[in-house]
């Protein structure tokens, strides 16, 4: 098993009796997934995806990735939320948060259309000057404003540089198989298109073309990624709170939530996990935060954030629990150098691998936070491989669905995301929103 849940730091916070009491709720959540009769059941396509994915499209993704690698220096991934976070999380986790600056034979990768910032887009346009560029625009609905704006900008840039026909060879589109403005436009233009399956929502889509194409361009083994997820699917298919760690994690979250632990902090000890934490926050925040319920997902990277949020976690409001991710074999070691003069007094750790120092810092922090009244769930990930990444992704996805059903919400919709969009459209003067515009403007005065 590439992912193991260690619940030793929960003793005193969660009792056997509580596990026993929550079993029926877990069973009900399990049955809703297996029988596909729970809320939002038409969005359960990701459950079997690691086995039942489109093999023909998977092969096309590999071919496209090779073509992109050969034909550009800069690859721009355009998308927002579930349409970009998974790819970015995996690339940074397995390659580096400094991916664009490391030695590599793959293109630089930039993400666009994930904000509304003139500075970001102007900077990226400048970065592209004098360099060969390909883009992958990703939008399931094909209508989301942020990526649509970025696509307009970078498509225009490519058409100016390579002509409409030349640009066509450099534009890759991932969208709905039949619906939406982007699909219609891509068909008209003859772009190479990939599918976001109907039954897979954005935040569960990293193992579809949404994530796989950018991940493959970064030179990551997508076969291994899928294999990890497929093995996780097998491991997490049984309704057993003792042996199914994903189900146990979902159960623990709900037990803690019912005891007032309403914020979960996902803690990593490697900077390359920062975007993975962001992916996790969207997955859980958008799946559970509804009907005035849900655990608030937060994240930290230690030891960095022990020097910013450490005080609060140790001693602030006691509504927190932590889920700590430990990478057991990081694949890199770095010894602290010995210094003859020892002016800094650090020779007591000279020749010690930083992995060892990190492990001890983690253990010390776990004990300190538990002493401070913060339950800690430890998730041990075997290594930093594509296989383990796929395993971990599936662990969090299935746990999220089970946890959401246990909470009594539909984990697969996101009605709340529409509220800001409607207001923004009205204020921008989009046709059809005229009535709202006056009312909102009056409130802003
Ligand atoms: O998880 C989700 O469904 C959302 O985060 C979407 O991915 C995000 O809003 C982008 O939507 P779209 O892919 O339709 O542009």
Short mmCIF file of N, CA and C in Angstrom, two decimals, residues 25-26 28-30 32-33 39 204 246 249-251 253-254 257 283-284 286-291 293-295 396-412:
data_model
loop_
_atom_site.label_atom_id
_atom_site.label_comp_id
_atom_site.label_asym_id
_atom_site.label_seq_id
_atom_site.Cartn_x
_atom_site.Cartn_y
_atom_site.Cartn_z
N UNK A 25 -23.62 4.96 9.35
CA UNK A 25 -23.55 6.11 8.45
C UNK A 25 -22.56 5.85 7.32
N UNK A 26 -21.45 5.21 7.69
CA UNK A 26 -20.42 4.87 6.71
C UNK A 26 -20.99 3.86 5.70
N UNK A 28 -24.06 3.43 4.90
CA UNK A 28 -25.02 4.10 4.03
C UNK A 28 -24.30 4.89 2.93
N UNK A 29 -23.21 5.58 3.29
CA UNK A 29 -22.44 6.34 2.29
C UNK A 29 -21.86 5.37 1.25
N UNK A 30 -21.32 4.26 1.74
CA UNK A 30 -20.74 3.25 0.84
C UNK A 30 -21.80 2.75 -0.15
N UNK A 32 -24.50 4.22 -1.12
CA UNK A 32 -24.91 5.26 -2.08
C UNK A 32 -23.92 5.34 -3.24
N UNK A 33 -22.65 5.05 -2.95
CA UNK A 33 -21.66 5.09 -4.03
C UNK A 33 -21.76 3.82 -4.89
N UNK A 39 -27.31 11.44 -3.70
CA UNK A 39 -27.43 12.74 -4.37
C UNK A 39 -26.23 12.94 -5.31
N UNK A 204 -12.96 16.44 -9.60
CA UNK A 204 -12.65 15.00 -9.61
C UNK A 204 -12.00 14.59 -10.95
N UNK A 246 -9.25 4.90 3.56
CA UNK A 246 -9.98 6.06 3.04
C UNK A 246 -11.31 6.20 3.78
N UNK A 249 -10.62 7.37 7.30
CA UNK A 249 -10.35 8.83 7.30
C UNK A 249 -11.67 9.61 7.23
N UNK A 250 -12.57 9.18 6.34
CA UNK A 250 -13.87 9.86 6.20
C UNK A 250 -14.64 9.78 7.52
N UNK A 251 -14.57 8.62 8.16
CA UNK A 251 -15.29 8.44 9.44
C UNK A 251 -14.69 9.34 10.52
N UNK A 253 -13.08 12.13 10.17
CA UNK A 253 -13.43 13.53 9.90
C UNK A 253 -14.82 13.85 10.45
N UNK A 254 -15.76 12.93 10.20
CA UNK A 254 -17.13 13.19 10.65
C UNK A 254 -17.26 13.10 12.17
N UNK A 257 -15.81 16.36 13.38
CA UNK A 257 -16.70 17.48 13.03
C UNK A 257 -17.88 17.55 14.02
N UNK A 283 -11.21 20.30 -3.53
CA UNK A 283 -11.96 19.04 -3.52
C UNK A 283 -12.91 18.97 -2.32
N UNK A 284 -12.38 19.25 -1.14
CA UNK A 284 -13.20 19.12 0.06
C UNK A 284 -14.10 20.33 0.28
N UNK A 286 -15.40 22.48 -1.93
CA UNK A 286 -16.50 22.57 -2.88
C UNK A 286 -17.45 21.38 -2.75
N UNK A 287 -16.94 20.26 -2.24
CA UNK A 287 -17.79 19.08 -2.11
C UNK A 287 -18.63 19.12 -0.83
N UNK A 288 -18.05 19.65 0.25
CA UNK A 288 -18.75 19.56 1.54
C UNK A 288 -19.37 20.86 2.02
N UNK A 289 -18.85 21.98 1.55
CA UNK A 289 -19.32 23.26 2.11
C UNK A 289 -20.64 23.69 1.53
N UNK A 290 -21.72 23.13 2.04
CA UNK A 290 -23.05 23.51 1.54
C UNK A 290 -24.12 23.24 2.60
N UNK A 291 -25.29 23.78 2.39
CA UNK A 291 -26.40 23.62 3.35
C UNK A 291 -25.98 24.07 4.74
N UNK A 293 -23.25 23.66 6.18
CA UNK A 293 -22.49 22.60 6.86
C UNK A 293 -21.09 22.49 6.25
N UNK A 294 -20.27 21.65 6.83
CA UNK A 294 -19.00 21.29 6.21
C UNK A 294 -17.78 21.73 7.00
N UNK A 295 -16.76 20.89 6.92
CA UNK A 295 -15.47 21.19 7.55
C UNK A 295 -14.75 22.20 6.66
N UNK A 396 -7.95 10.50 -1.54
CA UNK A 396 -8.69 11.71 -1.13
C UNK A 396 -10.02 11.83 -1.87
N UNK A 397 -10.07 11.38 -3.13
CA UNK A 397 -11.33 11.48 -3.86
C UNK A 397 -12.41 10.59 -3.25
N UNK A 398 -12.07 9.33 -3.02
CA UNK A 398 -13.11 8.42 -2.50
C UNK A 398 -13.49 8.80 -1.06
N UNK A 399 -12.48 9.23 -0.30
CA UNK A 399 -12.78 9.65 1.08
C UNK A 399 -13.69 10.88 1.08
N UNK A 400 -13.48 11.75 0.10
CA UNK A 400 -14.28 12.98 0.03
C UNK A 400 -15.75 12.63 -0.27
N UNK A 401 -15.96 11.72 -1.21
CA UNK A 401 -17.33 11.35 -1.55
C UNK A 401 -18.03 10.70 -0.35
N UNK A 402 -17.31 9.77 0.31
CA UNK A 402 -17.89 9.08 1.47
C UNK A 402 -18.17 10.07 2.59
N UNK A 403 -17.20 10.95 2.83
CA UNK A 403 -17.34 11.92 3.90
C UNK A 403 -18.52 12.86 3.63
N UNK A 404 -18.66 13.29 2.38
CA UNK A 404 -19.77 14.18 2.02
C UNK A 404 -21.11 13.52 2.23
N UNK A 405 -21.21 12.26 1.83
CA UNK A 405 -22.48 11.54 2.05
C UNK A 405 -22.74 11.35 3.54
N UNK A 406 -21.69 11.10 4.31
CA UNK A 406 -21.88 10.95 5.76
C UNK A 406 -22.37 12.27 6.38
N UNK A 407 -21.92 13.36 5.81
CA UNK A 407 -22.32 14.69 6.29
C UNK A 407 -23.76 15.02 5.88
N UNK A 408 -24.25 14.30 4.88
CA UNK A 408 -25.63 14.53 4.42
C UNK A 408 -25.74 15.61 3.36
N UNK A 409 -24.67 15.81 2.59
CA UNK A 409 -24.76 16.78 1.50
C UNK A 409 -24.56 16.05 0.16
N UNK A 410 -24.85 16.77 -0.92
CA UNK A 410 -24.52 16.26 -2.26
C UNK A 410 -23.07 16.67 -2.53
N UNK A 411 -22.14 15.71 -2.53
CA UNK A 411 -20.73 16.10 -2.68
C UNK A 411 -20.35 16.51 -4.09
N UNK A 412 -21.26 16.43 -5.02
CA UNK A 412 -20.87 16.58 -6.43
C UNK A 412 -21.41 17.83 -7.12
#
